[in-house]
């Protein structure tokens, strides 16, 4: 065996395991189970950090520079970068590696691009399972970068130990900061691009808006491109993470089970749509020839008593 | 959307010192629309970086776009690098400006397909569907 094969063996095994869990079934369950057993046996505990925020706020750049800082402190760091699959073709363009330097000789880094593949949410179904595998492979810090639009915040809040919301330098007023939504799930709000005009004003507005609520998130001003404030950010992430305790793996399994249930439901909805069964039933309901009651059990196999 | 098989994963790479990536981007976008999962790595990547990214992303295909004239040096190194990393089931294809006279040597070195100017996206897509490993 050439030396390089050994060199890449661990990363290759992890990469293939993630591909396995992207295809639901017995092999996927088996792989996740083995990973959980490994982490328990070896006392492995990763900190999973969700990074979300609007497109263009700088999530990828921030993940890359956080990874650099954590790696130079000796931590093993993985990035899982989620990008959307096309609803039309099922294909995806995964471009996050453009912003992440490759470190081919460093076994302490791992980057994987994940397409959402039919997930109605902007967090791929497989994300929770992937974090379980990456933790078992011995990575201490897992940065999960979401698509940054739609309902990602719900999924990432379930999965991550610490949720980071990234804002650009011109992200609205303090009333927006008080609205329900993405900022509600934030443990840490990061105003990125501190070198740009407007960043300080955004920071001040967010501080005013966020301070009004109980359990306000931490607020930091950073620049990913200038690598300013990143060490402080990592310290804050660790502080929030340590307050959370060691429930992380249980939370990841919960998030995986919810994602699996959603995948199952979404597949049934797609099938009922594609086969025409949904339209047929809707037509019958409108015409009065079939009842609304029982439709969910007929179409999607829900049990009768949950069927409104 | 009907159920689909697992999408074929393709790494699109620009090896070496070559700052022209329009062709690579057009192909990346086009293959996305053909149902592929395309990982685009950006400009000026070393052979080791391409191999490492291909391993981590568990791709089925590495597509190298090269307009610098260094194809005869760099492309065989990608094939060897993948083989040494235990990923010899990943096929390597190339696009860009590659003279006819250089093709036999590249094919000999393990480059599965060479697509010059004028190749259409559907041609590349059907080649990859026919030649990429099955899952």
GROMACS .gro file of N, CA and C in nm, chain A residues 110-264:
model
  465
  110UNK      N    1  -1.140   1.868   0.788
  110UNK     CA    2  -1.227   1.794   0.697
  110UNK      C    3  -1.336   1.890   0.650
  111UNK      N    4  -1.359   1.894   0.521
  111UNK     CA    5  -1.466   1.979   0.468
  111UNK      C    6  -1.554   1.895   0.377
  112UNK      N    7  -1.684   1.907   0.395
  112UNK     CA    8  -1.775   1.834   0.309
  112UNK      C    9  -1.888   1.927   0.266
  113UNK      N   10  -1.917   1.927   0.136
  113UNK     CA   11  -2.030   2.002   0.081
  113UNK      C   12  -2.150   1.908   0.075
  114UNK      N   13  -2.264   1.953   0.123
  114UNK     CA   14  -2.383   1.868   0.128
  114UNK      C   15  -2.498   1.939   0.057
  115UNK      N   16  -2.561   1.869  -0.036
  115UNK     CA   17  -2.677   1.925  -0.106
  115UNK      C   18  -2.804   1.888  -0.030
  116UNK      N   19  -2.906   1.975  -0.034
  116UNK     CA   20  -3.025   1.951   0.048
  116UNK      C   21  -3.109   1.832  -0.002
  117UNK      N   22  -3.094   1.794  -0.129
  117UNK     CA   23  -3.159   1.673  -0.185
  117UNK      C   24  -3.305   1.655  -0.143
  118UNK      N   25  -3.392   1.738  -0.189
  118UNK     CA   26  -3.535   1.715  -0.166
  118UNK      C   27  -3.582   1.755  -0.028
  119UNK      N   28  -3.491   1.796   0.059
  119UNK     CA   29  -3.535   1.846   0.188
  119UNK      C   30  -3.612   1.975   0.166
  120UNK      N   31  -3.732   1.984   0.224
  120UNK     CA   32  -3.811   2.105   0.211
  120UNK      C   33  -3.749   2.219   0.289
  121UNK      N   34  -3.663   2.186   0.382
  121UNK     CA   35  -3.597   2.287   0.465
  121UNK      C   36  -3.461   2.314   0.404
  122UNK      N   37  -3.398   2.420   0.452
  122UNK     CA   38  -3.269   2.447   0.390
  122UNK      C   39  -3.155   2.379   0.465
  123UNK      N   40  -3.189   2.293   0.558
  123UNK     CA   41  -3.088   2.206   0.618
  123UNK      C   42  -3.112   2.067   0.560
  124UNK      N   43  -3.009   2.007   0.501
  124UNK     CA   44  -3.028   1.875   0.441
  124UNK      C   45  -3.070   1.774   0.549
  125UNK      N   46  -3.152   1.677   0.509
  125UNK     CA   47  -3.194   1.572   0.603
  125UNK      C   48  -3.074   1.506   0.671
  126UNK      N   49  -2.967   1.492   0.595
  126UNK     CA   50  -2.853   1.411   0.639
  126UNK      C   51  -2.763   1.485   0.739
  127UNK      N   52  -2.788   1.613   0.761
  127UNK     CA   53  -2.691   1.693   0.836
  127UNK      C   54  -2.665   1.639   0.977
  128UNK      N   55  -2.771   1.604   1.049
  128UNK     CA   56  -2.753   1.555   1.186
  128UNK      C   57  -2.671   1.426   1.185
  129UNK      N   58  -2.706   1.335   1.094
  129UNK     CA   59  -2.632   1.209   1.085
  129UNK      C   60  -2.485   1.236   1.053
  130UNK      N   61  -2.460   1.331   0.965
  130UNK     CA   62  -2.322   1.364   0.928
  130UNK      C   63  -2.243   1.414   1.050
  131UNK      N   64  -2.308   1.495   1.136
  131UNK     CA   65  -2.236   1.544   1.254
  131UNK      C   66  -2.201   1.428   1.348
  132UNK      N   67  -2.290   1.329   1.354
  132UNK     CA   68  -2.264   1.211   1.439
  132UNK      C   69  -2.140   1.136   1.387
  133UNK      N   70  -2.132   1.121   1.255
  133UNK     CA   71  -2.016   1.051   1.196
  133UNK      C   72  -1.887   1.130   1.215
  134UNK      N   73  -1.896   1.262   1.196
  134UNK     CA   74  -1.776   1.346   1.205
  134UNK      C   75  -1.724   1.347   1.350
  135UNK      N   76  -1.817   1.351   1.445
  135UNK     CA   77  -1.777   1.343   1.586
  135UNK      C   78  -1.704   1.212   1.615
  136UNK      N   79  -1.757   1.103   1.563
  136UNK     CA   80  -1.695   0.972   1.587
  136UNK      C   81  -1.558   0.962   1.523
  137UNK      N   82  -1.535   1.040   1.416
  137UNK     CA   83  -1.405   1.040   1.349
  137UNK      C   84  -1.302   1.125   1.425
  138UNK      N   85  -1.344   1.182   1.537
  138UNK     CA   86  -1.247   1.248   1.624
  138UNK      C   87  -1.232   1.398   1.603
  139UNK      N   88  -1.331   1.461   1.540
  139UNK     CA   89  -1.325   1.607   1.526
  139UNK      C   90  -1.391   1.671   1.648
  140UNK      N   91  -1.324   1.777   1.701
  140UNK     CA   92  -1.374   1.841   1.824
  140UNK      C   93  -1.470   1.953   1.795
  141UNK      N   94  -1.452   2.016   1.679
  141UNK     CA   95  -1.533   2.133   1.646
  141UNK      C   96  -1.593   2.110   1.508
  142UNK      N   97  -1.727   2.115   1.499
  142UNK     CA   98  -1.795   2.091   1.372
  142UNK      C   99  -1.875   2.218   1.338
  143UNK      N  100  -1.838   2.282   1.229
  143UNK     CA  101  -1.907   2.403   1.187
  143UNK      C  102  -2.005   2.366   1.076
  144UNK      N  103  -2.134   2.389   1.102
  144UNK     CA  104  -2.236   2.355   1.003
  144UNK      C  105  -2.287   2.485   0.943
  145UNK      N  106  -2.261   2.503   0.815
  145UNK     CA  107  -2.300   2.627   0.750
  145UNK      C  108  -2.429   2.602   0.671
  146UNK      N  109  -2.536   2.674   0.704
  146UNK     CA  110  -2.665   2.648   0.640
  146UNK      C  111  -2.677   2.723   0.508
  147UNK      N  112  -2.784   2.694   0.436
  147UNK     CA  113  -2.813   2.762   0.311
  147UNK      C  114  -2.833   2.911   0.334
  148UNK      N  115  -2.891   2.945   0.448
  148UNK     CA  116  -2.906   3.085   0.481
  148UNK      C  117  -3.028   3.150   0.423
  149UNK      N  118  -3.132   3.072   0.402
  149UNK     CA  119  -3.258   3.130   0.358
  149UNK      C  120  -3.368   3.035   0.400
  150UNK      N  121  -3.489   3.085   0.414
  150UNK     CA  122  -3.600   2.996   0.446
  150UNK      C  123  -3.599   2.950   0.590
  151UNK      N  124  -3.623   2.823   0.611
  151UNK     CA  125  -3.650   2.773   0.746
  151UNK      C  126  -3.531   2.705   0.810
  152UNK      N  127  -3.411   2.735   0.764
  152UNK     CA  128  -3.293   2.667   0.818
  152UNK      C  129  -3.281   2.685   0.968
  153UNK      N  130  -3.326   2.800   1.017
  153UNK     CA  131  -3.303   2.831   1.158
  153UNK      C  132  -3.367   2.728   1.250
  154UNK      N  133  -3.482   2.673   1.210
  154UNK     CA  134  -3.549   2.576   1.295
  154UNK      C  135  -3.465   2.448   1.305
  155UNK      N  136  -3.422   2.400   1.192
  155UNK     CA  137  -3.343   2.277   1.189
  155UNK      C  138  -3.209   2.294   1.259
  156UNK      N  139  -3.145   2.405   1.238
  156UNK     CA  140  -3.011   2.424   1.296
  156UNK      C  141  -3.020   2.443   1.446
  157UNK      N  142  -3.130   2.504   1.492
  157UNK     CA  143  -3.146   2.522   1.637
  157UNK      C  144  -3.165   2.389   1.706
  158UNK      N  145  -3.229   2.295   1.639
  158UNK     CA  146  -3.247   2.160   1.695
  158UNK      C  147  -3.114   2.086   1.705
  159UNK      N  148  -3.032   2.107   1.602
  159UNK     CA  149  -2.912   2.024   1.588
  159UNK      C  150  -2.791   2.078   1.663
  160UNK      N  151  -2.770   2.209   1.655
  160UNK     CA  152  -2.642   2.264   1.699
  160UNK      C  153  -2.637   2.286   1.849
  161UNK      N  154  -2.516   2.279   1.905
  161UNK     CA  155  -2.495   2.315   2.045
  161UNK      C  156  -2.495   2.467   2.060
  162UNK      N  157  -2.442   2.534   1.958
  162UNK     CA  158  -2.434   2.680   1.959
  162UNK      C  159  -2.477   2.731   1.822
  163UNK      N  160  -2.570   2.827   1.819
  163UNK     CA  161  -2.614   2.882   1.691
  163UNK      C  162  -2.560   3.025   1.675
  164UNK      N  163  -2.494   3.044   1.564
  164UNK     CA  164  -2.435   3.173   1.528
  164UNK      C  165  -2.519   3.232   1.416
  165UNK      N  166  -2.567   3.353   1.433
  165UNK     CA  167  -2.636   3.420   1.323
  165UNK      C  168  -2.546   3.532   1.273
  166UNK      N  169  -2.515   3.528   1.143
  166UNK     CA  170  -2.424   3.626   1.084
  166UNK      C  171  -2.506   3.734   1.015
  167UNK      N  172  -2.475   3.859   1.049
  167UNK     CA  173  -2.542   3.973   0.986
  167UNK      C  174  -2.439   4.053   0.908
  168UNK      N  175  -2.483   4.109   0.796
  168UNK     CA  176  -2.397   4.199   0.720
  168UNK      C  177  -2.396   4.337   0.782
  169UNK      N  178  -2.318   4.429   0.726
  169UNK     CA  179  -2.305   4.561   0.786
  169UNK      C  180  -2.430   4.648   0.774
  170UNK      N  181  -2.523   4.612   0.689
  170UNK     CA  182  -2.643   4.696   0.676
  170UNK      C  183  -2.767   4.610   0.688
  171UNK      N  184  -2.795   4.565   0.808
  171UNK     CA  185  -2.900   4.465   0.829
  171UNK      C  186  -3.023   4.518   0.899
  172UNK      N  187  -3.068   4.635   0.865
  172UNK     CA  188  -3.197   4.680   0.915
  172UNK      C  189  -3.191   4.745   1.052
  173UNK      N  190  -3.308   4.781   1.104
  173UNK     CA  191  -3.315   4.860   1.227
  173UNK      C  192  -3.343   4.774   1.349
  174UNK      N  193  -3.357   4.840   1.464
  174UNK     CA  194  -3.374   4.765   1.588
  174UNK      C  195  -3.510   4.696   1.595
  175UNK      N  196  -3.608   4.746   1.520
  175UNK     CA  197  -3.739   4.679   1.522
  175UNK      C  198  -3.728   4.543   1.452
  176UNK      N  199  -3.647   4.538   1.346
  176UNK     CA  200  -3.625   4.408   1.282
  176UNK      C  201  -3.557   4.311   1.377
  177UNK      N  202  -3.470   4.363   1.461
  177UNK     CA  203  -3.401   4.277   1.558
  177UNK      C  204  -3.498   4.222   1.661
  178UNK      N  205  -3.613   4.289   1.679
  178UNK     CA  206  -3.711   4.245   1.777
  178UNK      C  207  -3.812   4.147   1.717
  179UNK      N  208  -3.815   4.139   1.585
  179UNK     CA  209  -3.913   4.050   1.521
  179UNK      C  210  -3.881   3.904   1.550
  180UNK      N  211  -3.985   3.822   1.544
  180UNK     CA  212  -3.964   3.679   1.558
  180UNK      C  213  -3.890   3.629   1.435
  181UNK      N  214  -3.819   3.519   1.451
  181UNK     CA  215  -3.751   3.463   1.335
  181UNK      C  216  -3.609   3.425   1.367
  182UNK      N  217  -3.523   3.456   1.274
  182UNK     CA  218  -3.388   3.400   1.279
  182UNK      C  219  -3.312   3.441   1.405
  183UNK      N  220  -3.331   3.566   1.449
  183UNK     CA  221  -3.253   3.610   1.566
  183UNK      C  222  -3.298   3.541   1.695
  184UNK      N  223  -3.419   3.488   1.695
  184UNK     CA  224  -3.469   3.417   1.813
  184UNK      C  225  -3.388   3.292   1.845
  185UNK      N  226  -3.334   3.230   1.741
  185UNK     CA  227  -3.261   3.105   1.765
  185UNK      C  228  -3.113   3.130   1.792
  186UNK      N  229  -3.070   3.256   1.784
  186UNK     CA  230  -2.928   3.287   1.796
  186UNK      C  231  -2.879   3.277   1.939
  187UNK      N  232  -2.767   3.206   1.958
  187UNK     CA  233  -2.694   3.217   2.084
  187UNK      C  234  -2.595   3.332   2.074
  188UNK      N  235  -2.544   3.350   1.952
  188UNK     CA  236  -2.447   3.457   1.928
  188UNK      C  237  -2.485   3.525   1.796
  189UNK      N  238  -2.495   3.656   1.797
  189UNK     CA  239  -2.517   3.731   1.674
  189UNK      C  240  -2.384   3.797   1.637
  190UNK      N  241  -2.340   3.772   1.516
  190UNK     CA  242  -2.212   3.824   1.470
  190UNK      C  243  -2.238   3.926   1.360
  191UNK      N  244  -2.194   4.049   1.382
  191UNK     CA  245  -2.199   4.147   1.273
  191UNK      C  246  -2.065   4.138   1.201
  192UNK      N  247  -2.071   4.089   1.078
  192UNK     CA  248  -1.949   4.066   0.999
  192UNK      C  249  -1.915   4.192   0.919
  193UNK      N  250  -1.796   4.191   0.861
  193UNK     CA  251  -1.750   4.300   0.774
  193UNK      C  252  -1.736   4.429   0.855
  194UNK      N  253  -1.672   4.417   0.973
  194UNK     CA  254  -1.657   4.532   1.062
  194UNK      C  255  -1.575   4.643   0.997
  195UNK      N  256  -1.504   4.609   0.890
  195UNK     CA  257  -1.423   4.708   0.819
  195UNK      C  258  -1.507   4.791   0.720
  196UNK      N  259  -1.633   4.753   0.706
  196UNK     CA  260  -1.718   4.825   0.608
  196UNK      C  261  -1.801   4.932   0.677
  197UNK      N  262  -1.835   5.039   0.602
  197UNK     CA  263  -1.922   5.141   0.658
  197UNK      C  264  -2.056   5.079   0.699
  198UNK      N  265  -2.110   5.124   0.808
  198UNK     CA  266  -2.242   5.076   0.850
  198UNK      C  267  -2.236   4.964   0.951
  199UNK      N  268  -2.121   4.896   0.963
  199UNK     CA  269  -2.113   4.781   1.053
  199UNK      C  270  -2.133   4.823   1.199
  200UNK      N  271  -2.064   4.931   1.239
  200UNK     CA  272  -2.077   4.977   1.379
  200UNK      C  273  -2.221   5.020   1.408
  201UNK      N  274  -2.283   5.090   1.311
  201UNK     CA  275  -2.421   5.135   1.331
  201UNK      C  276  -2.515   5.016   1.343
  202UNK      N  277  -2.493   4.913   1.260
  202UNK     CA  278  -2.575   4.791   1.268
  202UNK      C  279  -2.557   4.725   1.404
  203UNK      N  280  -2.432   4.719   1.447
  203UNK     CA  281  -2.400   4.660   1.578
  203UNK      C  282  -2.477   4.735   1.689
  204UNK      N  283  -2.472   4.868   1.685
  204UNK     CA  284  -2.539   4.949   1.787
  204UNK      C  285  -2.691   4.928   1.785
  205UNK      N  286  -2.746   4.924   1.663
  205UNK     CA  287  -2.891   4.904   1.651
  205UNK      C  288  -2.933   4.768   1.704
  206UNK      N  289  -2.853   4.666   1.669
  206UNK     CA  290  -2.885   4.531   1.716
  206UNK      C  291  -2.874   4.524   1.868
  207UNK      N  292  -2.774   4.593   1.923
  207UNK     CA  293  -2.756   4.588   2.068
  207UNK      C  294  -2.878   4.648   2.137
  208UNK      N  295  -2.928   4.759   2.083
  208UNK     CA  296  -3.048   4.821   2.138
  208UNK      C  297  -3.167   4.728   2.125
  209UNK      N  298  -3.185   4.670   2.007
  209UNK     CA  299  -3.301   4.585   1.982
  209UNK      C  300  -3.298   4.456   2.062
  210UNK      N  301  -3.182   4.394   2.068
  210UNK     CA  302  -3.172   4.263   2.134
  210UNK      C  303  -3.175   4.274   2.285
  211UNK      N  304  -3.127   4.386   2.338
  211UNK     CA  305  -3.115   4.401   2.483
  211UNK      C  306  -3.250   4.405   2.551
  212UNK      N  307  -3.357   4.431   2.474
  212UNK     CA  308  -3.489   4.444   2.534
  212UNK      C  309  -3.547   4.311   2.580
  213UNK      N  310  -3.499   4.201   2.523
  213UNK     CA  311  -3.559   4.072   2.557
  213UNK      C  312  -3.480   4.000   2.666
  214UNK      N  313  -3.547   3.904   2.730
  214UNK     CA  314  -3.477   3.819   2.825
  214UNK      C  315  -3.393   3.718   2.747
  215UNK      N  316  -3.284   3.672   2.806
  215UNK     CA  317  -3.199   3.573   2.741
  215UNK      C  318  -3.141   3.622   2.612
  216UNK      N  319  -3.100   3.749   2.609
  216UNK     CA  320  -3.047   3.808   2.486
  216UNK      C  321  -2.920   3.736   2.443
  217UNK      N  322  -2.902   3.719   2.312
  217UNK     CA  323  -2.780   3.653   2.263
  217UNK      C  324  -2.657   3.741   2.281
  218UNK      N  325  -2.542   3.678   2.278
  218UNK     CA  326  -2.416   3.752   2.274
  218UNK      C  327  -2.409   3.826   2.141
  219UNK      N  328  -2.343   3.940   2.141
  219UNK     CA  329  -2.332   4.019   2.017
  219UNK      C  330  -2.186   4.056   1.996
  220UNK      N  331  -2.135   4.025   1.876
  220UNK     CA  332  -1.994   4.054   1.848
  220UNK      C  333  -1.979   4.119   1.710
  221UNK      N  334  -1.877   4.201   1.699
  221UNK     CA  335  -1.845   4.267   1.573
  221UNK      C  336  -1.714   4.207   1.522
  222UNK      N  337  -1.715   4.150   1.404
  222UNK     CA  338  -1.594   4.084   1.351
  222UNK      C  339  -1.574   4.119   1.204
  223UNK      N  340  -1.457   4.084   1.154
  223UNK     CA  341  -1.433   4.086   1.010
  223UNK      C  342  -1.368   3.954   0.971
  224UNK      N  343  -1.443   3.874   0.896
  224UNK     CA  344  -1.387   3.745   0.851
  224UNK      C  345  -1.270   3.770   0.758
  225UNK      N  346  -1.284   3.868   0.668
  225UNK     CA  347  -1.179   3.887   0.566
  225UNK      C  348  -1.051   3.940   0.628
  226UNK      N  349  -1.063   4.023   0.735
  226UNK     CA  350  -0.943   4.076   0.800
  226UNK      C  351  -0.904   3.991   0.921
  227UNK      N  352  -0.980   3.883   0.946
  227UNK     CA  353  -0.958   3.796   1.060
  227UNK      C  354  -0.955   3.875   1.192
  228UNK      N  355  -1.044   3.972   1.205
  228UNK     CA  356  -1.051   4.053   1.327
  228UNK      C  357  -1.165   4.007   1.415
  229UNK      N  358  -1.136   3.989   1.543
  229UNK     CA  359  -1.239   3.950   1.639
  229UNK      C  360  -1.270   3.800   1.640
  230UNK      N  361  -1.194   3.722   1.566
  230UNK     CA  362  -1.227   3.580   1.550
  230UNK      C  363  -1.188   3.498   1.674
  231UNK      N  364  -1.074   3.533   1.735
  231UNK     CA  365  -1.034   3.462   1.857
  231UNK      C  366  -1.137   3.485   1.968
  232UNK      N  367  -1.184   3.609   1.980
  232UNK     CA  368  -1.286   3.642   2.078
  232UNK      C  369  -1.415   3.565   2.048
  233UNK      N  370  -1.447   3.555   1.920
  233UNK     CA  371  -1.567   3.481   1.881
  233UNK      C  372  -1.557   3.335   1.922
  234UNK      N  373  -1.441   3.275   1.899
  234UNK     CA  374  -1.424   3.134   1.934
  234UNK      C  375  -1.435   3.115   2.086
  235UNK      N  376  -1.380   3.209   2.162
  235UNK     CA  377  -1.393   3.203   2.309
  235UNK      C  378  -1.540   3.210   2.350
  236UNK      N  379  -1.615   3.299   2.287
  236UNK     CA  380  -1.758   3.311   2.318
  236UNK      C  381  -1.833   3.183   2.282
  237UNK      N  382  -1.799   3.126   2.168
  237UNK     CA  383  -1.862   3.000   2.127
  237UNK      C  384  -1.837   2.892   2.233
  238UNK      N  385  -1.714   2.883   2.280
  238UNK     CA  386  -1.681   2.782   2.380
  238UNK      C  387  -1.755   2.807   2.512
  239UNK      N  388  -1.767   2.934   2.550
  239UNK     CA  389  -1.839   2.966   2.674
  239UNK      C  390  -1.985   2.924   2.664
  240UNK      N  391  -2.049   2.960   2.552
  240UNK     CA  392  -2.189   2.922   2.534
  240UNK      C  393  -2.201   2.770   2.529
  241UNK      N  394  -2.108   2.706   2.459
  241UNK     CA  395  -2.109   2.560   2.445
  241UNK      C  396  -2.095   2.491   2.580
  242UNK      N  397  -2.008   2.541   2.666
  242UNK     CA  398  -1.986   2.474   2.794
  242UNK      C  399  -2.106   2.493   2.887
  243UNK      N  400  -2.177   2.603   2.871
  243UNK     CA  401  -2.302   2.621   2.948
  243UNK      C  402  -2.407   2.518   2.908
  244UNK      N  403  -2.398   2.472   2.783
  244UNK     CA  404  -2.497   2.377   2.734
  244UNK      C  405  -2.479   2.235   2.788
  245UNK      N  406  -2.361   2.206   2.842
  245UNK     CA  407  -2.338   2.074   2.897
  245UNK      C  408  -2.316   1.970   2.789
  246UNK      N  409  -2.336   1.842   2.824
  246UNK     CA  410  -2.297   1.735   2.733
  246UNK      C  411  -2.417   1.663   2.672
  247UNK      N  412  -2.528   1.735   2.657
  247UNK     CA  413  -2.644   1.673   2.595
  247UNK      C  414  -2.631   1.666   2.443
  248UNK      N  415  -2.521   1.715   2.391
  248UNK     CA  416  -2.505   1.731   2.248
  248UNK      C  417  -2.541   1.609   2.164
  249UNK      N  418  -2.492   1.492   2.204
  249UNK     CA  419  -2.514   1.373   2.121
  249UNK      C  420  -2.661   1.332   2.121
  250UNK      N  421  -2.726   1.349   2.235
  250UNK     CA  422  -2.869   1.317   2.241
  250UNK      C  423  -2.945   1.412   2.148
  251UNK      N  424  -2.908   1.539   2.154
  251UNK     CA  425  -2.972   1.638   2.067
  251UNK      C  426  -2.951   1.602   1.919
  252UNK      N  427  -2.832   1.553   1.886
  252UNK     CA  428  -2.804   1.518   1.745
  252UNK      C  429  -2.888   1.399   1.699
  253UNK      N  430  -2.906   1.301   1.789
  253UNK     CA  431  -2.989   1.186   1.753
  253UNK      C  432  -3.136   1.230   1.739
  254UNK      N  433  -3.180   1.316   1.830
  254UNK     CA  434  -3.318   1.370   1.818
  254UNK      C  435  -3.335   1.441   1.683
  255UNK      N  436  -3.238   1.525   1.650
  255UNK     CA  437  -3.247   1.600   1.523
  255UNK      C  438  -3.247   1.504   1.404
  256UNK      N  439  -3.168   1.397   1.414
  256UNK     CA  440  -3.166   1.298   1.307
  256UNK      C  441  -3.302   1.229   1.292
  257UNK      N  442  -3.364   1.192   1.406
  257UNK     CA  443  -3.494   1.124   1.399
  257UNK      C  444  -3.601   1.217   1.340
  258UNK      N  445  -3.597   1.344   1.379
  258UNK     CA  446  -3.693   1.439   1.322
  258UNK      C  447  -3.670   1.453   1.171
  259UNK      N  448  -3.544   1.463   1.132
  259UNK     CA  449  -3.513   1.477   0.989
  259UNK      C  450  -3.558   1.354   0.911
  260UNK      N  451  -3.539   1.235   0.971
  260UNK     CA  452  -3.581   1.112   0.904
  260UNK      C  453  -3.733   1.109   0.888
  261UNK      N  454  -3.805   1.154   0.992
  261UNK     CA  455  -3.951   1.159   0.984
  261UNK      C  456  -3.995   1.258   0.875
  262UNK      N  457  -3.927   1.372   0.869
  262UNK     CA  458  -3.960   1.471   0.766
  262UNK      C  459  -3.932   1.418   0.626
  263UNK      N  460  -3.821   1.347   0.612
  263UNK     CA  461  -3.786   1.290   0.482
  263UNK      C  462  -3.895   1.193   0.436
  264UNK      N  463  -3.940   1.110   0.531
  264UNK     CA  464  -4.043   1.012   0.503
  264UNK      C  465  -4.173   1.081   0.460
   0.00000   0.00000   0.00000
